[in-house]
PDB file with one MODEL, atoms N, CA, C and O in Angstrom:
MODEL        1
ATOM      1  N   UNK A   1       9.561   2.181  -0.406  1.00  0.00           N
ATOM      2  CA  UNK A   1       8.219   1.697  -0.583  1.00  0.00           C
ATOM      3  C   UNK A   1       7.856   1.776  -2.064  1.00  0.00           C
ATOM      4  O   UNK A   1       8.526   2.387  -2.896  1.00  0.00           O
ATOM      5  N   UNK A   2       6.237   0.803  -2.424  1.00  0.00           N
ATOM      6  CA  UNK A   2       6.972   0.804  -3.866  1.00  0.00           C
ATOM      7  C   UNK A   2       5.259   1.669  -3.894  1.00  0.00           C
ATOM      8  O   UNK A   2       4.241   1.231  -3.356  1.00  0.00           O
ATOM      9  N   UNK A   3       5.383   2.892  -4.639  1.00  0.00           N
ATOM     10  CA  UNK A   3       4.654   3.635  -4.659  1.00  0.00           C
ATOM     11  C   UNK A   3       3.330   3.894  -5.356  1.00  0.00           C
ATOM     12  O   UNK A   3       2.344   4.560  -5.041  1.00  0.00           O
ATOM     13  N   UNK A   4       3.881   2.546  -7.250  1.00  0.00           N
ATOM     14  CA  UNK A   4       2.234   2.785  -7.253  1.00  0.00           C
ATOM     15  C   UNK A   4       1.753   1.327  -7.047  1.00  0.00           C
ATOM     16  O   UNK A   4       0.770   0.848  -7.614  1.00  0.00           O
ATOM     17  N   UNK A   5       2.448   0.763  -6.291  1.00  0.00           N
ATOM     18  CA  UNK A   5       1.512  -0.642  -5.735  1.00  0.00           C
ATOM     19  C   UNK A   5       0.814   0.571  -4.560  1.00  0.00           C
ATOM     20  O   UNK A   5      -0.415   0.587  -4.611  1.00  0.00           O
ATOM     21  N   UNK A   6       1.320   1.379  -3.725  1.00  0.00           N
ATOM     22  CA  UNK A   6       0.614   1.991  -2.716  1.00  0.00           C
ATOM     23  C   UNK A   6      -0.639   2.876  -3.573  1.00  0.00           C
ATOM     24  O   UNK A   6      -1.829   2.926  -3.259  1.00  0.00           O
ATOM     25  N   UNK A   7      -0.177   3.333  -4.374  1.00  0.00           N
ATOM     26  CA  UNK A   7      -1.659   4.271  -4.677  1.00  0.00           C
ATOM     27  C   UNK A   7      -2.474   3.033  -5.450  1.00  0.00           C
ATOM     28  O   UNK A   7      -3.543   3.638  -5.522  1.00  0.00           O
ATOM     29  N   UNK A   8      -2.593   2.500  -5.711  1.00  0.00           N
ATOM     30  CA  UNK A   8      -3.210   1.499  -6.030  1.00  0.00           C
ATOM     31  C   UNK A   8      -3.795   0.743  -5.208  1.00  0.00           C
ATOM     32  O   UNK A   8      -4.828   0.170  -5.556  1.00  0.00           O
ATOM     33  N   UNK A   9      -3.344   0.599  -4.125  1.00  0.00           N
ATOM     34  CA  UNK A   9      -4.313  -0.499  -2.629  1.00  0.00           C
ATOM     35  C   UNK A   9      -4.653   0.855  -1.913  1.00  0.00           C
ATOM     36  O   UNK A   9      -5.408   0.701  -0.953  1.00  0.00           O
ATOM     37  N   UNK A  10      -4.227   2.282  -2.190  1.00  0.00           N
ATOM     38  CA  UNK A  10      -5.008   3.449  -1.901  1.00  0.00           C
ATOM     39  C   UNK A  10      -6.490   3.725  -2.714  1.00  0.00           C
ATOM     40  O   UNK A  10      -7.669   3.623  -2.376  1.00  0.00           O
ATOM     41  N   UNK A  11      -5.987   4.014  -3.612  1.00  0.00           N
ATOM     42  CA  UNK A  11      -7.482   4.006  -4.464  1.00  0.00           C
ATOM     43  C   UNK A  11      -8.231   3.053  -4.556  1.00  0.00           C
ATOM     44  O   UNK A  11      -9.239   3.131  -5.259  1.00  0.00           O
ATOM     45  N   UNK A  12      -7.863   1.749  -3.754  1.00  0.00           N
ATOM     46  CA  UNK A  12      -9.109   0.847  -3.906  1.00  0.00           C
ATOM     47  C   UNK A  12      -9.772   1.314  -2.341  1.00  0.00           C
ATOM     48  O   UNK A  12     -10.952   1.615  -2.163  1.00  0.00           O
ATOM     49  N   UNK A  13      -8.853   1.291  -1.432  1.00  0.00           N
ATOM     50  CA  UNK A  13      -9.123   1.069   0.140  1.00  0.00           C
ATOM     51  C   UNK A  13     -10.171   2.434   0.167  1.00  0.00           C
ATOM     52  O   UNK A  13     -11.240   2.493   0.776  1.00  0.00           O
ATOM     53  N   UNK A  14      -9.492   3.612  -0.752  1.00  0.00           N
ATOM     54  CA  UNK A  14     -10.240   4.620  -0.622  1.00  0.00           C
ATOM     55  C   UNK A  14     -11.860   4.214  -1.030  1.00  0.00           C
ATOM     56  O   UNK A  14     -12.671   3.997  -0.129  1.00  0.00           O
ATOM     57  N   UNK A  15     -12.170   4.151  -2.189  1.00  0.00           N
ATOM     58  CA  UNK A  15     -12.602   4.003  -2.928  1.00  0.00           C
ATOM     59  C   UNK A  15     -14.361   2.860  -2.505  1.00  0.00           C
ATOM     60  O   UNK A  15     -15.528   3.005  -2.870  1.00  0.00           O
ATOM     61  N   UNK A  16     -13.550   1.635  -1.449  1.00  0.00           N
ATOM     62  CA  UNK A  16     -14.398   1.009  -0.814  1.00  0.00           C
ATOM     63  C   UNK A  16     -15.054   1.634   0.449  1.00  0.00           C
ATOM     64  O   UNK A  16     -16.270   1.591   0.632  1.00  0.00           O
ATOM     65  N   UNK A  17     -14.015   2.330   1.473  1.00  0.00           N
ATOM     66  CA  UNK A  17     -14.518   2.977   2.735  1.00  0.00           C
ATOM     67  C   UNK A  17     -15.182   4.118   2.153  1.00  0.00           C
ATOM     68  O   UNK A  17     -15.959   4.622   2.964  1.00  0.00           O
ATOM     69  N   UNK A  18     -15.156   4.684   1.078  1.00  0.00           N
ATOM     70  CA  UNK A  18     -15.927   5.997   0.942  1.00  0.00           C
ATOM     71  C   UNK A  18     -17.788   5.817   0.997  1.00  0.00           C
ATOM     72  O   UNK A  18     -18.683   6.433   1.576  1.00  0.00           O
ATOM     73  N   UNK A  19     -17.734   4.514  -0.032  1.00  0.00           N
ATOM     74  CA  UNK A  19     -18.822   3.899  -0.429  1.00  0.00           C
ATOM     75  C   UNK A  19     -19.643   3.379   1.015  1.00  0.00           C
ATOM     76  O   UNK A  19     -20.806   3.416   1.414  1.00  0.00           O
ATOM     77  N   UNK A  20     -18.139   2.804   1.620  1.00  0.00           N
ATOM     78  CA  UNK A  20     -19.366   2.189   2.967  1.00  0.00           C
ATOM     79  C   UNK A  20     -19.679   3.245   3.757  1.00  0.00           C
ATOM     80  O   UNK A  20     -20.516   2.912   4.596  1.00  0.00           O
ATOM     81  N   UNK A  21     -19.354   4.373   3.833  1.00  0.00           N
ATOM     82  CA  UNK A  21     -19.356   5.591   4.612  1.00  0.00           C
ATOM     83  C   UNK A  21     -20.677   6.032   4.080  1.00  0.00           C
ATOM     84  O   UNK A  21     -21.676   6.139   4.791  1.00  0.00           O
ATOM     85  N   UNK A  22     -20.645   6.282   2.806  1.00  0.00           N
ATOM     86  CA  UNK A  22     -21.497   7.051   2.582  1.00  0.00           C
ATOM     87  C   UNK A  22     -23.198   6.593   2.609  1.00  0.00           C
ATOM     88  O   UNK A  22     -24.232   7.243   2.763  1.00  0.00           O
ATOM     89  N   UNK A  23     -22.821   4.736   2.311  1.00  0.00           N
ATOM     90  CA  UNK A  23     -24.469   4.285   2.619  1.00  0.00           C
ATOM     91  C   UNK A  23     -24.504   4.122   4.001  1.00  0.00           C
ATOM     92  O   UNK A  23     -25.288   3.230   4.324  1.00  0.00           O
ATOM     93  N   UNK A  24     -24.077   4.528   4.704  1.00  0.00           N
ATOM     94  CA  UNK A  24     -23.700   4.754   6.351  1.00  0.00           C
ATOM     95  C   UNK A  24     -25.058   6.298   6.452  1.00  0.00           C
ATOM     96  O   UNK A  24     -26.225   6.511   6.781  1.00  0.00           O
ATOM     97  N   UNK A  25     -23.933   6.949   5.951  1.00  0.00           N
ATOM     98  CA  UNK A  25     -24.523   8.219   5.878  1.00  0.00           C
ATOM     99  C   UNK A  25     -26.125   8.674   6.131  1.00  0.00           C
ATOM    100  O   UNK A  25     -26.787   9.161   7.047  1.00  0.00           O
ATOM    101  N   UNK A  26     -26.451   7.966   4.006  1.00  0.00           N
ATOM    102  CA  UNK A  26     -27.528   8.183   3.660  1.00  0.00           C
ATOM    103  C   UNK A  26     -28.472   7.126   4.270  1.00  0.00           C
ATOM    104  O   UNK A  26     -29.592   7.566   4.531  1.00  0.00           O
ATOM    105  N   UNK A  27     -28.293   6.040   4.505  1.00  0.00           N
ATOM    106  CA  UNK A  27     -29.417   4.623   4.844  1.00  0.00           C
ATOM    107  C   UNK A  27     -29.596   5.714   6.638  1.00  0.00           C
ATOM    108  O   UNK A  27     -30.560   5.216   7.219  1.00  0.00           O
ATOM    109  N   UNK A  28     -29.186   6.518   7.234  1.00  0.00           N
ATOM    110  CA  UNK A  28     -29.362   7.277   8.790  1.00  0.00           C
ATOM    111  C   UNK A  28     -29.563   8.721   8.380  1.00  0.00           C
ATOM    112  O   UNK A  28     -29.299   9.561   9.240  1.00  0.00           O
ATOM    113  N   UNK A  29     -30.024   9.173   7.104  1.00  0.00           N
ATOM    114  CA  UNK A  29     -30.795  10.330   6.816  1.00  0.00           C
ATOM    115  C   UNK A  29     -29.608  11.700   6.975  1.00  0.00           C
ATOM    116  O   UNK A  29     -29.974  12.865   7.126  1.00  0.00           O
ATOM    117  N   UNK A  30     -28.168  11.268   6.906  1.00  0.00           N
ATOM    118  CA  UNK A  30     -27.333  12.496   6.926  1.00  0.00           C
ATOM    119  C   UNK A  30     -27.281  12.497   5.632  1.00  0.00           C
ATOM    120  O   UNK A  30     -26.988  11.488   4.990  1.00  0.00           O
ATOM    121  N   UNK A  31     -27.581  13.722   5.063  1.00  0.00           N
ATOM    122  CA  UNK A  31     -27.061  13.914   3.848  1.00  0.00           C
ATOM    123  C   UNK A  31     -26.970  15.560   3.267  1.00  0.00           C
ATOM    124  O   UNK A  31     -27.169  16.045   2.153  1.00  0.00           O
ATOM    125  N   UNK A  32     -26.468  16.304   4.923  1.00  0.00           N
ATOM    126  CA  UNK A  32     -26.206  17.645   4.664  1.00  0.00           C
ATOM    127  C   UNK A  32     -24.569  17.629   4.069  1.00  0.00           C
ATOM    128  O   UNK A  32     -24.002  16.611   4.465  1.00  0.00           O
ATOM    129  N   UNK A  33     -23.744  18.447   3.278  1.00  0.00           N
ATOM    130  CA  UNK A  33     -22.570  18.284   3.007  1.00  0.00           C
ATOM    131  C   UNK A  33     -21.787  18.369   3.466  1.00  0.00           C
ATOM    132  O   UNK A  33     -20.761  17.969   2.916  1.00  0.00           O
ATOM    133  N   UNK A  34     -21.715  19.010   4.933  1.00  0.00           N
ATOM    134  CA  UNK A  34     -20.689  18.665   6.132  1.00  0.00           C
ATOM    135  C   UNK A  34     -20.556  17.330   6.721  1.00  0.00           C
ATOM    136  O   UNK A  34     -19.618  16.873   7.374  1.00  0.00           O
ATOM    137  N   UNK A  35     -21.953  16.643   6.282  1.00  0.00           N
ATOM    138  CA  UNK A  35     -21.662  15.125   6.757  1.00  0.00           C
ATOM    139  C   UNK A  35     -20.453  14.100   5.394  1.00  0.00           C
ATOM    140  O   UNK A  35     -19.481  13.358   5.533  1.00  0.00           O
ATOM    141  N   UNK A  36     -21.246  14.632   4.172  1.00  0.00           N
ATOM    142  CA  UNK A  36     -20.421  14.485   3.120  1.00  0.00           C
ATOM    143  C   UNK A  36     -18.663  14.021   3.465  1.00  0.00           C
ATOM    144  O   UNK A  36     -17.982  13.022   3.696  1.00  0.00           O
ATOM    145  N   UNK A  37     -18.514  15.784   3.281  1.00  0.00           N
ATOM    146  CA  UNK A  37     -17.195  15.535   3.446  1.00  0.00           C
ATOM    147  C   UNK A  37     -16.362  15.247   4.563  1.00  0.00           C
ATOM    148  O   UNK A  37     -15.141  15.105   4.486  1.00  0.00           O
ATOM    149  N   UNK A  38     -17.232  15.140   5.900  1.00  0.00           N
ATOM    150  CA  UNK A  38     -16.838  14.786   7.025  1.00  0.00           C
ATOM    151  C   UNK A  38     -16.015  12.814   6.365  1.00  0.00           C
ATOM    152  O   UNK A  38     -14.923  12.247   6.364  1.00  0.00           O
ATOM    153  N   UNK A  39     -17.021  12.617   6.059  1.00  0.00           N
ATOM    154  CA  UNK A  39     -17.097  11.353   5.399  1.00  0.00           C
ATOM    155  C   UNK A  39     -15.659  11.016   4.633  1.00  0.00           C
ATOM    156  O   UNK A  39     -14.821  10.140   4.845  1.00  0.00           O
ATOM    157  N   UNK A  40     -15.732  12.077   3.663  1.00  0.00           N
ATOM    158  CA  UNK A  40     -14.466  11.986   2.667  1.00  0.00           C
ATOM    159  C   UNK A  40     -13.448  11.876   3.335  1.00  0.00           C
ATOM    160  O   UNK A  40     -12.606  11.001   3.129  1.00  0.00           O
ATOM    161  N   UNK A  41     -13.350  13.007   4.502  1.00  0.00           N
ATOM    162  CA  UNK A  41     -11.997  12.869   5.202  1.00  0.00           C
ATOM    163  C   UNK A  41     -11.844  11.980   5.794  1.00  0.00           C
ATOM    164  O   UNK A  41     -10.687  11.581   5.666  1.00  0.00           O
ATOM    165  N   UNK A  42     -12.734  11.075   6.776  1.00  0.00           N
ATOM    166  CA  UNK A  42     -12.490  10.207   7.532  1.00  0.00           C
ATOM    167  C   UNK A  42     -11.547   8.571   6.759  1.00  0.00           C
ATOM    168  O   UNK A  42     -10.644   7.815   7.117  1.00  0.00           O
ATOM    169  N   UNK A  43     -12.594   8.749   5.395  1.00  0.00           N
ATOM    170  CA  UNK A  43     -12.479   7.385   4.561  1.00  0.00           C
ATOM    171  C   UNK A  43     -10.486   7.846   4.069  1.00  0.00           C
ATOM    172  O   UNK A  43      -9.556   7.042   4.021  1.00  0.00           O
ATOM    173  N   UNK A  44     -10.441   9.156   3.826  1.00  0.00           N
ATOM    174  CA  UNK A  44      -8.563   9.638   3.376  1.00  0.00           C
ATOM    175  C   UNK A  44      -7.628   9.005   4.807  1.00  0.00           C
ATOM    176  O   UNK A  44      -6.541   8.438   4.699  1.00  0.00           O
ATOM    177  N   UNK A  45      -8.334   9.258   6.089  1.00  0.00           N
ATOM    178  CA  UNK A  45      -7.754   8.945   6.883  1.00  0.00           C
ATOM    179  C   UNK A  45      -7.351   7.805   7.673  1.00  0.00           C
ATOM    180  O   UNK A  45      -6.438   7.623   8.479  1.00  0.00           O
ATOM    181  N   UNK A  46      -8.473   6.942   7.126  1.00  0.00           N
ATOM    182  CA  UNK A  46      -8.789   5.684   7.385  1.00  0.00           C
ATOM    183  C   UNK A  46      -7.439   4.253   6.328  1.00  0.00           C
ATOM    184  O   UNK A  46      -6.740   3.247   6.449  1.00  0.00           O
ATOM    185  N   UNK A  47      -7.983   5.397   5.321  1.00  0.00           N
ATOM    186  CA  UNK A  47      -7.381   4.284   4.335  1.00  0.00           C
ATOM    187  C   UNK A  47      -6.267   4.811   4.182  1.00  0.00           C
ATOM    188  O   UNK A  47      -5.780   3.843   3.597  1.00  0.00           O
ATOM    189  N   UNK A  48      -5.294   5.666   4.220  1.00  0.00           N
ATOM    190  CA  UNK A  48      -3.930   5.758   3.914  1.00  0.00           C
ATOM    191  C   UNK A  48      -3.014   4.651   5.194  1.00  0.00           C
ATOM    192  O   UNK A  48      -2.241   3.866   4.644  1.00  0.00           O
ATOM    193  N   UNK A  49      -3.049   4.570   6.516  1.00  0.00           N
ATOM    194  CA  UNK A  49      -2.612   3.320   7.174  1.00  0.00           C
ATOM    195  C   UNK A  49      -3.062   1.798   6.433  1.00  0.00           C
ATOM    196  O   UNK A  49      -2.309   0.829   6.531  1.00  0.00           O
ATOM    197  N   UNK A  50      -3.753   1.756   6.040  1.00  0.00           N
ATOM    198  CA  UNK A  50      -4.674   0.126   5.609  1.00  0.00           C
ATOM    199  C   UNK A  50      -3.999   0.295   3.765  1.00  0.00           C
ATOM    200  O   UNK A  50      -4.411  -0.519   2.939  1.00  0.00           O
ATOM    201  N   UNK A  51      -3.319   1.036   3.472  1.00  0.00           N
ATOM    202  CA  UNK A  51      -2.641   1.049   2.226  1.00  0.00           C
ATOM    203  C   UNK A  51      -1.097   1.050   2.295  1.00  0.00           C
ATOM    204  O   UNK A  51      -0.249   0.612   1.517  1.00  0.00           O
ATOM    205  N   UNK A  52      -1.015   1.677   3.462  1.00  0.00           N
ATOM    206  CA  UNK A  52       0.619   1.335   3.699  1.00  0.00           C
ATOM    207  C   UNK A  52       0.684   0.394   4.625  1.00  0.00           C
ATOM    208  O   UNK A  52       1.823  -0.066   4.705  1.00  0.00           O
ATOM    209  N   UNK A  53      -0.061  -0.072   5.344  1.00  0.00           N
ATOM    210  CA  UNK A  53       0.577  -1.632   5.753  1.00  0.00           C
ATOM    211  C   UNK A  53       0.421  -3.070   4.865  1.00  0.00           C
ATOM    212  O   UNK A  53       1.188  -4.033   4.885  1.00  0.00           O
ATOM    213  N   UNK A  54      -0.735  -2.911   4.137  1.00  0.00           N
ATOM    214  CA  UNK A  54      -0.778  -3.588   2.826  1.00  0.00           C
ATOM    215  C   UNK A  54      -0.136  -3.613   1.606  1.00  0.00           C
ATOM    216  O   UNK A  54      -0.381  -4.357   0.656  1.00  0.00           O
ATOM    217  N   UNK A  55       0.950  -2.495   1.721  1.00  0.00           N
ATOM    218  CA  UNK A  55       1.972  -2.225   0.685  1.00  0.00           C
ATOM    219  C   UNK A  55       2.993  -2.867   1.060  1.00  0.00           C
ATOM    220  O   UNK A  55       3.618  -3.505   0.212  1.00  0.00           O
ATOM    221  N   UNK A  56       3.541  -2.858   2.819  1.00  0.00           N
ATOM    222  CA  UNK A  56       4.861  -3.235   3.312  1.00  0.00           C
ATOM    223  C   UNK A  56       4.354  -4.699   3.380  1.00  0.00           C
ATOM    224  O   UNK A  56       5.118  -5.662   3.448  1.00  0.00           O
ATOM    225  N   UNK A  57       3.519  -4.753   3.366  1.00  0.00           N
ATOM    226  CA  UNK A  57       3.369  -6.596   3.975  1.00  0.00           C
ATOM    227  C   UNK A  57       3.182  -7.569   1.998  1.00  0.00           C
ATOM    228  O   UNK A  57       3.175  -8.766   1.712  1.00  0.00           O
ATOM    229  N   UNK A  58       3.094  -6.598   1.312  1.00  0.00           N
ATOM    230  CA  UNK A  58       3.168  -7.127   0.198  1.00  0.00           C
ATOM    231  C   UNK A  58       3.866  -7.356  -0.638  1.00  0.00           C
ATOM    232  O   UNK A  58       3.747  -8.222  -1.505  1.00  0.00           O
ATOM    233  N   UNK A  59       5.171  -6.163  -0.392  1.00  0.00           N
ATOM    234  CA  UNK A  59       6.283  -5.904  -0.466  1.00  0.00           C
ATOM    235  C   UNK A  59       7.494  -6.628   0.114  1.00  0.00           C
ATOM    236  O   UNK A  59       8.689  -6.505  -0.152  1.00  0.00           O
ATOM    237  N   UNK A  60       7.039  -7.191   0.730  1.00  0.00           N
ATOM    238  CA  UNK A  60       8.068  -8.102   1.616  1.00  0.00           C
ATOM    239  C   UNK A  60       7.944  -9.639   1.272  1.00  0.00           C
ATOM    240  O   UNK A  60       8.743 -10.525   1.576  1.00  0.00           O
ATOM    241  N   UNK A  61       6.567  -9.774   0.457  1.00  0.00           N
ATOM    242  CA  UNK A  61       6.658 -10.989  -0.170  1.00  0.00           C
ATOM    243  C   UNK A  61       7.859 -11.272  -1.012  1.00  0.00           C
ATOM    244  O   UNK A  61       8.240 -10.297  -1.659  1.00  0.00           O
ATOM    245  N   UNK A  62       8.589 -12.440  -1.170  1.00  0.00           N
ATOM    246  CA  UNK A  62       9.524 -13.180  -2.280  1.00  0.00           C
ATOM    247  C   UNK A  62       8.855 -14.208  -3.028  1.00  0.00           C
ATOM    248  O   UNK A  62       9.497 -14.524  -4.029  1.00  0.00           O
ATOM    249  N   UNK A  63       8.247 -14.560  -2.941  1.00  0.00           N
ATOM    250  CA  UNK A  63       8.067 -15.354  -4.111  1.00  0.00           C
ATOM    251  C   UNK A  63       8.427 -16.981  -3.797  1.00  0.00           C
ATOM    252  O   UNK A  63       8.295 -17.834  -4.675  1.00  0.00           O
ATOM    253  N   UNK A  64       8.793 -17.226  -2.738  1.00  0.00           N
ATOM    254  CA  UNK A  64       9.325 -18.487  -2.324  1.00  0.00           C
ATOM    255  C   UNK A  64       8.682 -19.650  -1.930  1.00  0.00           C
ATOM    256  O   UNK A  64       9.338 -20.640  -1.608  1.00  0.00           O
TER     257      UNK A  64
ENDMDL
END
């Protein structure tokens, strides 16, 4: 796998679900820090599959 095409469609995938999580969050009045990082983890967990199948399926492109 090619690894920093993966951290790279990681840190974006992260980066977007955290954001939608978090005006999730705050726009429904959670904003104790267990909701926080409940948040953080979910968006780590979310987005590491949606970065490695977007790595293999990008990766498998040729160019043809």
């Amino acid at each position: 796998m090619n690894m920093p095409l993966f951290s790279a469609i990681f840190s974006i995938a992260f980066t977007v679900l955290i954001g939608v999580l978090m005006v999730i969050l705050f726009v429904n009045d959670y904003d104790k820090p267990l909701y926080v990082f409940g948040a953080v983890g979910l968006g780590t967990l979310i987005s590491l599959p949606i970065a490695y199948v977007v790595t293999k399926k990008l990766s498998n492109l040729d160019g043809k």
